[in-house]
């Protein structure tokens, strides 16, 4: 099942399914997302979404050969893998295949021996490197070269010139700032200058400086004042009056459709942008990166993946689903305008200890309650959720705890999950989805080591704090 | 015209073909030499005979069917039985469905592809996995259809005949399966 975060802007697939249960994140920007896409900072005791955390690159790796690469090396190779290629036709990964060709023996030209020749082939669209005229290589890997961009020299010169310009601008700005302020705040400097310099892609070195580094170390990396620097002069681009004319048969020549490249194929090779399929050369595969997330307020890491690209585990994984009780919709009856119906929801407790949950309907004029189209009556009594017991499936002799549930409110109870009813009265007629919202208030214990709950945490903070979250449920359209 | 009862036809399997007994072959079907038919493959000649050439590879759960077009019932008059011809060195991968009346040589119909009745495959065509082709056209030589939108491109060379695979199968399959008896192709029905 595919879920789209509402804050994602990009190409939308055919029919994005609406997220059914969303939680409100009270950050700088109020975002609403399903709980599975949120993080929970247990130091601030608040929900965080991808928009209110800072993203940092951990490592680069190739998705097909899983080769790790430090960031500096990745930048040198323009974020591409050295060994793997992408099919220029369908963007799949190319595989190397071998054939046996007869080749004359080095000693005796008259006799032939079978030698292995390698070529690249795509398993999906059956493109081969022979289609564009690339000769078979005698080595399995490392023999394939991307064609050289004819404008490389000019581009490199331009980049050097602009980097120099950026350095100069940054130095002037820093000089001005230093003169103005007595107490220089290094944090303000570094962050600002890093942003400026990033404009022209300068400086992995500068980026690596953490906020708070003194300014002198920055200056040390670049030019010292007064040092002679080779002035880079570039010739300005010249505008030409005459343009190459179109070929004469431009309008009359019949199009050979298989030969015309699609826009996507063309733009993936910005160097050449060939219009003919016989000039589509394979490109090296783009690297992917592993990123770690950091809370902007308390600077603690929220998500830190393992360094090894073959491992999908996390060193630090403070995801919301492992701390906040999750509300899920179990069954929705036919909803009718202005008629009260009962909706069955489930509430799951992710932590090991007992949790008390109270649901509160939103008040009139609640600024967070903007989308709801129905009135909701939530159970007034406090709901108690049992702790998550990992061994519950295997321990058949465990006595079920007696919670004395009100059968009008609690439909069923199963280890750390309960099903409960809410009453919904749709207030709006028409085609819009019925949306209800309420607040969920639960107690949260900030354990010292939440991964090992059985440890005797005698003096650890076991005092509970009460957290309130705003939850919105989308119950689908009214019954016809 | 004459009324022919389907059940009186027998399958004519040439010598050198390997046809497993678990495959289902119904109707007037001729299978050429060096063709391998896996178990659970189905070749059904409902609305006319099927002639399969040599060196073909028909994998499990492939369905080659010469069926009646949708709007014609089996009993209506004036329906000429059309022969489905399949050339040499074709590959019908697992689970594909082929109803095309005319298939040339060296084609590959990949897994779970669906080729309709009005398609004519020439030579060297590759119908990609899960592609459904139900247009009414002749697919030119060396065309590859791939992707969910059945995108097309033209290859420069035809796909290689699966000789290695065929040799291996012809050696190994008889060790594990009983084979249908080869029957010499009968004289033209009078």
XYZ file of C-alpha atoms in Angstrom:
670
model
C 0.000 0.000 0.000
C 1.398 3.351 -0.968
C 1.069 6.353 1.277
C 1.956 9.861 0.307
C 3.021 12.438 2.800
C 0.841 15.483 2.285
C 3.883 17.746 2.216
C 5.474 15.974 -0.740
C 5.582 17.997 -3.916
C 6.492 16.034 -6.962
C 5.102 13.882 -9.663
C 2.017 12.262 -8.266
C 1.197 8.694 -9.328
C -2.172 7.795 -10.750
C -4.366 7.951 -7.666
C -2.770 8.862 -4.359
C -4.784 7.244 -1.596
C -5.685 9.633 1.183
C -4.043 8.899 4.494
C -6.694 7.689 6.859
C -5.363 8.616 10.270
C -3.119 11.627 10.573
C -1.462 13.256 13.530
C -0.719 16.929 13.827
C 2.887 17.996 14.314
C 3.197 21.253 16.166
C 6.434 22.487 14.673
C 7.303 25.756 12.999
C 4.991 24.660 10.247
C 1.943 22.697 11.245
C 2.158 19.483 9.252
C -0.228 16.601 9.359
C 1.069 13.125 8.609
C 0.307 9.537 9.447
C 2.123 8.309 12.515
C 4.295 5.949 10.481
C 6.042 8.886 8.861
C 6.724 10.838 12.031
C 9.529 10.867 14.525
C 9.374 11.470 18.241
C 12.040 13.439 20.040
C 12.023 11.968 23.530
C 14.142 14.768 24.879
C 11.700 17.447 23.837
C 8.758 15.007 24.172
C 7.291 16.207 20.919
C 6.397 14.787 17.556
C 8.643 15.743 14.678
C 8.042 15.437 10.981
C 10.554 15.366 8.163
C 10.126 19.086 7.712
C 11.126 20.130 11.186
C 14.292 18.126 11.461
C 17.631 18.761 9.865
C 18.839 16.191 7.376
C 22.486 15.280 7.238
C 24.218 13.031 4.784
C 25.768 9.982 6.406
C 27.290 8.126 3.531
C 26.962 7.527 -0.169
C 26.499 4.112 -1.694
C 25.711 2.583 -5.044
C 22.291 0.876 -5.085
C 23.425 -2.000 -7.252
C 26.926 -2.907 -6.117
C 26.416 -1.508 -2.579
C 29.814 0.041 -2.558
C 30.386 2.627 0.118
C 32.020 5.909 -0.640
C 33.046 8.823 1.539
C 31.484 12.131 0.640
C 34.638 13.654 -0.738
C 35.182 10.816 -3.129
C 31.550 10.909 -4.130
C 31.846 14.573 -4.965
C 34.881 13.933 -7.122
C 33.077 11.267 -9.052
C 30.063 13.517 -9.404
C 27.942 11.200 -7.246
C 28.213 8.315 -9.678
C 29.385 4.764 -9.180
C 32.512 3.756 -11.030
C 31.441 0.215 -11.837
C 27.748 0.223 -12.519
C 25.870 1.598 -15.484
C 22.301 2.582 -16.181
C 20.531 1.617 -19.368
C 20.041 4.810 -21.362
C 16.787 3.456 -22.703
C 14.866 2.293 -19.664
C 17.159 3.363 -16.790
C 17.466 -0.137 -15.434
C 20.827 -1.424 -14.218
C 22.993 -2.866 -16.939
C 24.615 -6.248 -16.545
C 27.805 -7.422 -18.176
C 27.498 -10.426 -20.441
C 30.183 -12.442 -22.106
C 30.358 -14.115 -25.460
C 32.977 -16.289 -26.962
C 34.489 -14.924 -30.095
C 37.160 -16.535 -32.151
C 40.309 -14.504 -32.057
C 43.666 -15.206 -33.610
C 46.180 -16.626 -31.189
C 49.067 -14.317 -30.455
C 51.629 -16.943 -31.414
C 50.089 -18.327 -34.495
C 47.875 -15.975 -36.536
C 46.406 -18.766 -38.563
C 44.874 -20.635 -35.639
C 41.951 -19.123 -33.759
C 41.108 -19.542 -30.106
C 38.014 -18.611 -28.227
C 38.398 -15.425 -26.303
C 35.836 -13.835 -24.077
C 34.351 -10.550 -25.148
C 32.168 -8.552 -22.791
C 29.288 -6.287 -23.568
C 26.652 -4.498 -21.517
C 23.056 -5.583 -21.747
C 19.813 -4.542 -20.124
C 17.562 -7.315 -18.898
C 14.419 -5.257 -19.137
C 14.384 -3.589 -22.522
C 17.081 -5.745 -24.131
C 19.307 -2.830 -24.988
C 22.934 -3.791 -25.549
C 26.056 -1.737 -25.841
C 26.389 -2.978 -29.399
C 23.282 -1.000 -30.328
C 25.164 2.267 -30.104
C 28.281 0.904 -31.676
C 30.328 0.407 -28.525
C 32.855 -2.320 -29.202
C 33.021 -5.353 -26.955
C 35.687 -5.091 -24.316
C 38.100 -7.774 -23.287
C 37.924 -6.961 -19.569
C 34.820 -7.601 -17.546
C 34.807 -4.290 -15.715
C 36.587 -1.029 -16.032
C 36.775 -0.973 -19.761
C 33.702 1.183 -20.340
C 34.119 4.885 -20.730
C 31.534 7.570 -20.934
C 31.979 9.818 -23.929
C 33.758 13.032 -23.190
C 31.757 16.228 -23.114
C 33.203 18.613 -25.728
C 32.569 21.617 -23.508
C 34.352 20.286 -20.416
C 37.245 22.708 -20.602
C 35.107 25.783 -20.857
C 32.861 24.612 -18.036
C 35.775 23.920 -15.732
C 37.220 27.325 -16.394
C 33.915 28.977 -15.638
C 33.597 27.010 -12.407
C 37.062 28.090 -11.274
C 36.310 31.692 -12.029
C 33.064 31.685 -10.086
C 34.606 29.879 -7.161
C 37.197 32.578 -6.938
C 34.481 35.204 -7.087
C 32.571 33.487 -4.290
C 35.646 33.355 -2.106
C 36.212 37.049 -2.564
C 32.629 37.908 -1.750
C 32.713 35.787 1.354
C 35.912 37.347 2.575
C 34.558 40.838 2.130
C 31.384 39.927 3.949
C 33.283 38.397 6.844
C 35.553 41.402 7.084
C 32.544 43.670 7.301
C 30.892 41.540 9.949
C 34.025 41.309 12.043
C 34.430 45.037 11.994
C 30.854 45.601 13.100
C 30.552 43.137 15.958
C 32.823 42.925 18.940
C 31.700 39.603 20.208
C 31.728 37.560 17.113
C 29.254 34.738 17.268
C 30.967 31.998 15.369
C 27.760 30.111 14.853
C 26.183 32.954 12.942
C 29.249 33.380 10.819
C 29.776 29.832 9.804
C 26.208 29.095 8.990
C 25.786 32.230 6.949
C 28.995 31.927 5.044
C 28.408 28.284 4.369
C 25.134 29.142 2.739
C 26.695 31.813 0.609
C 29.550 29.718 -0.535
C 27.357 26.801 -1.298
C 25.966 28.909 -4.082
C 28.829 27.994 -6.332
C 29.378 24.533 -5.018
C 32.589 25.354 -3.237
C 33.978 23.549 -0.409
C 33.366 20.197 1.043
C 35.935 21.505 3.456
C 33.833 24.444 4.417
C 30.729 22.312 4.795
C 32.485 19.996 7.168
C 33.064 22.818 9.630
C 30.456 22.414 12.274
C 28.586 25.406 13.548
C 30.737 27.031 16.190
C 34.084 26.706 14.534
C 36.212 29.785 14.865
C 36.555 31.948 11.836
C 40.311 31.797 11.655
C 40.322 28.164 10.684
C 38.092 28.978 7.773
C 40.391 31.681 6.577
C 43.316 29.340 6.819
C 41.869 27.067 4.186
C 41.446 29.740 1.622
C 43.619 32.620 0.578
C 45.357 34.717 3.111
C 44.991 38.390 2.665
C 47.508 39.923 0.454
C 48.555 36.688 -1.101
C 48.917 36.807 -4.779
C 46.334 34.813 -6.533
C 46.310 33.995 -10.147
C 43.617 36.066 -11.637
C 41.374 33.904 -13.707
C 40.048 35.673 -16.719
C 37.296 34.211 -18.757
C 36.149 35.294 -22.102
C 32.561 36.294 -22.112
C 30.212 34.193 -24.169
C 29.725 35.540 -27.622
C 26.364 35.891 -29.228
C 26.306 34.787 -32.799
C 24.190 36.305 -35.474
C 24.117 33.346 -37.717
C 22.555 30.128 -36.596
C 22.981 26.807 -38.291
C 20.046 26.439 -40.644
C 17.641 23.550 -40.413
C 18.171 20.738 -42.894
C 16.183 21.119 -46.041
C 14.118 18.013 -45.676
C 13.189 18.933 -42.144
C 9.482 19.029 -42.920
C 9.316 16.330 -45.534
C 11.482 13.586 -44.124
C 9.378 10.809 -42.556
C 10.130 10.274 -38.897
C 11.677 7.023 -37.884
C 9.848 6.729 -34.585
C 11.954 4.083 -32.868
C 14.984 6.242 -33.453
C 13.598 9.327 -31.723
C 14.566 9.555 -28.075
C 12.008 10.379 -25.422
C 12.411 13.548 -23.414
C 13.339 11.591 -20.345
C 16.070 9.659 -22.130
C 17.349 12.860 -23.633
C 17.437 14.894 -20.451
C 19.153 12.189 -18.441
C 22.204 12.975 -20.561
C 22.375 16.718 -20.261
C 25.825 16.824 -21.861
C 24.660 15.704 -25.229
C 20.893 15.475 -25.215
C 20.885 13.272 -28.280
C 17.804 13.199 -30.416
C 18.625 9.837 -31.916
C 18.504 6.570 -30.048
C 21.716 5.389 -31.638
C 23.646 8.047 -29.745
C 22.359 7.117 -26.317
C 25.367 6.040 -24.312
C 25.073 4.430 -20.907
C 25.787 6.616 -17.898
C 27.287 5.587 -14.608
C 24.754 4.805 -11.938
C 23.764 7.562 -9.563
C 24.673 7.077 -5.923
C 22.127 7.048 -3.174
C 22.781 8.370 0.272
C 21.977 7.416 3.809
C 20.883 10.326 5.903
C 20.516 10.948 9.563
C 17.928 13.223 11.093
C 18.476 15.624 13.941
C 15.946 17.537 16.019
C 16.428 21.228 15.419
C 15.608 22.270 18.957
C 17.689 19.966 21.082
C 20.211 18.788 18.490
C 19.727 15.159 19.377
C 19.765 12.546 16.656
C 16.369 11.153 15.803
C 17.398 8.668 13.170
C 20.859 7.334 12.486
C 21.218 4.421 10.083
C 23.954 1.849 10.103
C 26.945 2.816 8.080
C 27.102 -0.431 6.148
C 24.992 -0.171 2.976
C 23.959 -3.806 3.218
C 22.323 -3.252 6.560
C 18.873 -1.708 6.832
C 18.955 -1.373 10.599
C 19.377 1.798 12.577
C 21.739 2.759 15.330
C 19.241 5.292 16.596
C 15.610 5.020 15.594
C 13.286 7.313 17.452
C 10.218 6.781 15.343
C 6.827 7.887 16.574
C 5.166 4.476 16.251
C 7.336 3.084 19.006
C 6.377 5.751 21.521
C 2.922 7.088 20.736
C -0.242 4.972 20.864
C -1.542 4.493 17.377
C -5.145 4.932 16.373
C -6.395 2.840 13.472
C -9.773 2.596 11.840
C -11.179 -0.897 11.964
C -14.651 -0.672 10.513
C -16.850 2.101 9.236
C -20.593 1.651 8.911
C -22.691 3.500 6.369
C -22.475 7.137 7.261
C -25.525 9.285 6.711
C -25.983 12.999 6.939
C -26.977 14.103 10.406
C -27.413 10.519 11.587
C -25.335 9.130 14.389
C -23.217 6.068 13.520
C -20.709 4.070 15.466
C -17.205 3.692 14.121
C -14.876 1.020 15.485
C -11.320 2.162 16.104
C -8.329 0.375 17.564
C -5.681 1.787 19.829
C -2.316 0.065 20.090
C 0.167 0.595 22.875
C 3.758 0.461 21.620
C 5.577 0.599 24.955
C 6.131 -2.093 27.515
C 4.322 -0.516 30.410
C 0.690 0.199 31.098
C -0.617 3.291 29.396
C -3.652 5.377 30.222
C -5.296 7.124 27.326
C -8.021 9.726 27.431
C -9.795 10.982 24.360
C -11.150 14.483 24.279
C -13.301 15.940 21.561
C -12.133 19.200 20.068
C -13.719 22.293 21.506
C -15.555 24.916 19.535
C -13.187 27.292 17.880
C -10.149 25.115 18.314
C -7.488 26.542 15.993
C -6.109 23.113 15.252
C -9.454 21.743 14.193
C -9.872 23.117 10.709
C -10.801 20.169 8.589
C -13.422 18.243 10.417
C -16.781 17.813 8.759
C -18.534 15.804 11.433
C -19.248 15.874 15.110
C -17.711 13.155 17.168
C -18.523 11.760 20.595
C -15.543 10.017 22.120
C -15.621 7.749 25.170
C -15.361 9.850 28.302
C -13.758 7.269 30.516
C -10.060 6.709 30.587
C -8.904 3.768 28.475
C -6.208 1.522 29.862
C -3.859 -0.227 27.497
C -1.746 -3.168 28.562
C 1.926 -3.058 27.883
C 3.416 -4.710 24.871
C 4.594 -8.111 25.872
C 6.882 -9.674 23.324
C 6.394 -13.153 24.727
C 2.604 -12.975 24.759
C 2.257 -15.130 21.663
C 4.240 -17.956 23.137
C 3.095 -17.866 26.716
C -0.255 -19.622 26.693
C -0.575 -19.858 30.429
C -0.502 -16.140 31.006
C -3.548 -14.959 32.870
C -5.365 -12.288 31.021
C -5.411 -9.144 33.070
C -8.824 -8.055 34.172
C -9.526 -4.513 33.188
C -13.290 -4.419 33.656
C -14.057 -2.797 30.377
C -17.342 -1.150 29.723
C -18.824 -3.155 26.822
C -20.431 -0.033 25.394
C -17.055 1.548 24.964
C -14.535 -1.230 24.550
C -15.370 -3.724 21.845
C -12.470 -6.110 22.379
C -9.098 -6.328 23.976
C -6.112 -8.236 22.745
C -2.745 -7.967 24.486
C -1.677 -4.379 23.923
C -4.543 -3.412 21.641
C -8.130 -2.436 22.310
C -11.029 -1.739 20.021
C -13.387 1.022 21.016
C -16.359 2.859 19.588
C -16.809 6.495 18.737
C -20.022 8.066 17.598
C -19.931 10.176 14.465
C -22.592 12.578 13.160
C -21.709 13.893 9.674
C -22.464 17.586 9.401
C -21.841 18.193 5.734
C -23.695 16.804 2.832
C -22.235 16.074 -0.531
C -19.198 14.344 -1.903
C -16.596 15.403 0.616
C -15.051 12.831 2.884
C -16.236 12.697 6.436
C -13.424 13.974 8.628
C -13.399 13.857 12.389
C -10.767 15.015 14.794
C -10.132 14.663 18.476
C -7.337 14.948 20.966
C -5.663 11.949 22.472
C -3.977 12.384 25.833
C -1.668 9.695 27.149
C 1.034 9.255 29.716
C 4.575 8.942 28.552
C 7.404 7.613 30.623
C 10.828 8.702 29.508
C 12.749 5.584 30.354
C 16.494 5.697 30.526
C 16.886 2.816 28.149
C 13.675 2.058 26.354
C 15.272 -0.787 24.400
C 15.820 -2.905 27.493
C 12.765 -2.427 29.631
C 13.317 -5.400 31.916
C 16.372 -3.816 33.458
C 15.823 -2.588 36.950
C 15.613 1.112 36.419
C 15.202 1.969 40.075
C 16.180 5.571 40.146
C 15.451 6.301 36.535
C 12.774 8.818 35.819
C 9.582 6.867 35.947
C 7.397 9.856 36.400
C 4.891 10.144 33.681
C 4.248 13.252 31.697
C 1.030 13.700 29.846
C 1.194 14.331 26.144
C -1.667 15.487 23.985
C -1.886 14.887 20.272
C -4.384 16.061 17.746
C -5.624 13.239 15.542
C -7.719 13.482 12.394
C -9.516 10.566 10.822
C -10.767 10.391 7.287
C -13.784 8.103 7.220
C -14.542 8.144 3.538
C -17.586 9.475 1.731
C -21.179 9.388 2.882
C -23.162 6.331 1.942
C -25.135 6.920 -1.251
C -18.990 -27.955 -45.321
C -17.884 -31.101 -43.678
C -18.305 -31.309 -39.955
C -15.262 -32.445 -38.181
C -15.334 -33.690 -34.671
C -12.439 -32.329 -32.724
C -11.835 -35.404 -30.709
C -10.840 -37.490 -33.676
C -7.732 -35.462 -34.245
C -4.498 -36.658 -32.848
C -1.480 -34.701 -32.064
C 1.324 -35.152 -34.515
C 4.643 -34.969 -32.817
C 7.723 -35.181 -34.985
C 10.695 -37.281 -34.021
C 13.180 -35.377 -31.932
C 10.580 -33.290 -30.150
C 10.273 -33.617 -26.392
C 6.691 -33.279 -25.255
C 5.972 -34.098 -21.638
C 2.934 -36.165 -20.929
C 1.632 -33.685 -18.360
C 1.143 -31.061 -21.022
C -2.339 -30.636 -22.386
C -2.583 -30.695 -26.144
C -5.994 -30.749 -27.737
C -7.110 -30.643 -31.307
C -5.195 -30.726 -34.542
C -1.680 -29.819 -33.447
C 1.545 -30.488 -35.291
C 4.792 -30.132 -33.433
C 8.091 -29.977 -35.264
C 11.381 -31.640 -34.307
C 13.635 -30.280 -31.553
C 10.725 -28.536 -29.897
C 10.396 -28.865 -26.157
C 7.021 -28.678 -24.468
C 7.210 -28.515 -20.678
C 4.696 -30.116 -18.376
C 1.584 -28.054 -17.689
C 1.921 -26.239 -20.981
C -1.322 -26.047 -22.882
C -1.740 -26.054 -26.639
C -5.366 -25.958 -27.620
C -6.555 -25.960 -31.200
C -10.217 -25.071 -30.911
C -11.075 -23.086 -33.939
C -8.527 -24.502 -36.260
C -5.254 -26.401 -36.460
C -1.975 -25.285 -34.944
C 1.319 -25.942 -36.672
C 4.424 -25.463 -34.578
C 7.829 -25.423 -36.212
C 11.126 -26.693 -34.911
C 13.373 -25.606 -32.116
C 10.619 -23.948 -30.113
C 10.583 -23.806 -26.345
C 7.185 -23.821 -24.675
C 7.527 -23.488 -20.931
C 5.217 -24.356 -18.065
C 1.730 -22.884 -17.916
C 2.135 -21.301 -21.318
C -1.091 -21.280 -23.245
C -1.161 -21.375 -27.020
C -4.724 -21.353 -28.131
C -6.390 -21.027 -31.462
C -9.766 -19.914 -30.214
C -12.888 -18.560 -31.721
C -13.088 -14.782 -31.936
C -15.310 -13.403 -29.257
C -18.418 -12.632 -31.191
C -18.629 -15.923 -33.062
C -20.119 -18.977 -31.467
C -18.640 -22.354 -32.269
C -21.665 -23.550 -34.129
C -22.247 -20.671 -36.494
C -21.998 -21.413 -40.120
C -19.481 -20.162 -42.573
C -16.593 -20.084 -40.139
C -13.454 -21.205 -41.843
C -10.974 -22.845 -39.535
C -7.846 -20.746 -39.607
C -4.488 -22.370 -39.080
C -2.187 -20.920 -36.488
C 1.413 -21.112 -37.634
C 4.365 -20.798 -35.361
C 7.820 -20.661 -36.860
C 11.153 -21.877 -35.532
C 13.267 -21.014 -32.508
C 10.526 -19.207 -30.630
C 10.363 -19.096 -26.871
C 7.107 -19.021 -24.944
C 8.057 -18.281 -21.387
C 6.234 -19.353 -18.279
C 2.620 -18.352 -18.019
C 2.314 -16.499 -21.303
C -0.809 -16.572 -23.418
C -0.510 -16.513 -27.164
C -3.427 -16.336 -29.524
C -1.586 -14.782 -32.426
C -2.352 -16.555 -35.642
C 0.990 -16.043 -37.226
C 4.280 -16.100 -35.395
C 7.558 -15.992 -37.249
C 11.003 -17.089 -36.120
C 13.226 -16.244 -33.195
C 10.534 -14.470 -31.213
C 10.389 -14.409 -27.443
C 7.127 -14.033 -25.574
C 8.163 -13.372 -21.989
C 6.427 -14.495 -18.820
C 2.756 -13.636 -18.362
C 2.599 -11.711 -21.603
C -0.656 -11.770 -23.470
C -0.647 -11.658 -27.249
C -4.013 -11.205 -28.917
C -5.421 -12.880 -31.956
C -4.982 -10.057 -34.388
C -1.303 -9.546 -33.782
C 1.195 -10.917 -36.240
C 4.717 -11.376 -34.948
C 7.420 -11.359 -37.581
C 10.977 -12.236 -36.630
C 13.065 -11.392 -33.640
C 10.279 -9.718 -31.708
C 10.337 -9.724 -27.946
C 7.102 -9.194 -26.062
C 8.169 -8.165 -22.577
C 6.919 -9.674 -19.363
C 3.298 -8.936 -18.510
C 2.806 -6.833 -21.634
C -0.654 -7.173 -23.092
C -0.702 -6.697 -26.827
C -4.157 -6.750 -28.292
C -3.846 -4.375 -31.178
C -4.507 -5.347 -34.744
C -1.157 -5.002 -36.381
C 1.987 -6.580 -37.692
C 4.880 -6.076 -35.331
C 7.970 -5.317 -37.396
C 11.182 -7.301 -37.149
C 13.375 -7.034 -34.103
C 10.933 -4.964 -32.082
C 11.052 -5.099 -28.302
C 7.935 -4.287 -26.316
C 8.658 -3.587 -22.676
C 7.328 -1.831 -19.680
C 3.883 -1.235 -18.325
C 3.022 1.065 -21.200
C 4.279 -1.410 -23.779
C 6.941 0.967 -24.948
C 8.778 -0.092 -28.009
C 12.223 0.022 -29.361
C 14.027 -1.664 -32.169
C 16.988 -3.879 -31.589
C 19.878 -4.135 -33.946
C 20.150 -7.869 -33.700
C 17.671 -10.631 -33.201
C 17.619 -12.603 -29.979
C 19.798 -15.655 -30.001
C 18.148 -19.049 -30.460
C 18.152 -20.953 -27.212
C 20.118 -23.911 -28.495
C 21.995 -24.536 -25.273
C 18.819 -24.536 -23.257
C 17.059 -26.792 -25.726
C 19.869 -29.317 -25.727
C 19.980 -29.376 -21.965
C 16.242 -29.838 -21.673
C 16.105 -32.558 -24.270
C 18.643 -34.459 -22.249
C 17.233 -33.844 -18.787
C 13.463 -33.818 -19.204
C 13.166 -37.471 -20.217
C 14.868 -38.407 -16.938
C 12.030 -36.981 -14.921
C 8.968 -37.048 -17.122
C 7.250 -39.452 -19.408
C 7.020 -38.204 -22.938
C 4.211 -38.347 -25.406
C 4.829 -40.702 -28.234
C 6.083 -39.245 -31.443
C 3.808 -39.772 -34.360
C 4.844 -39.241 -37.893
C 2.985 -36.410 -39.517
C 0.136 -38.029 -41.406
C -0.514 -37.430 -45.053
C -2.693 -34.495 -45.958
C -6.222 -35.278 -44.948
C -8.134 -36.155 -48.009
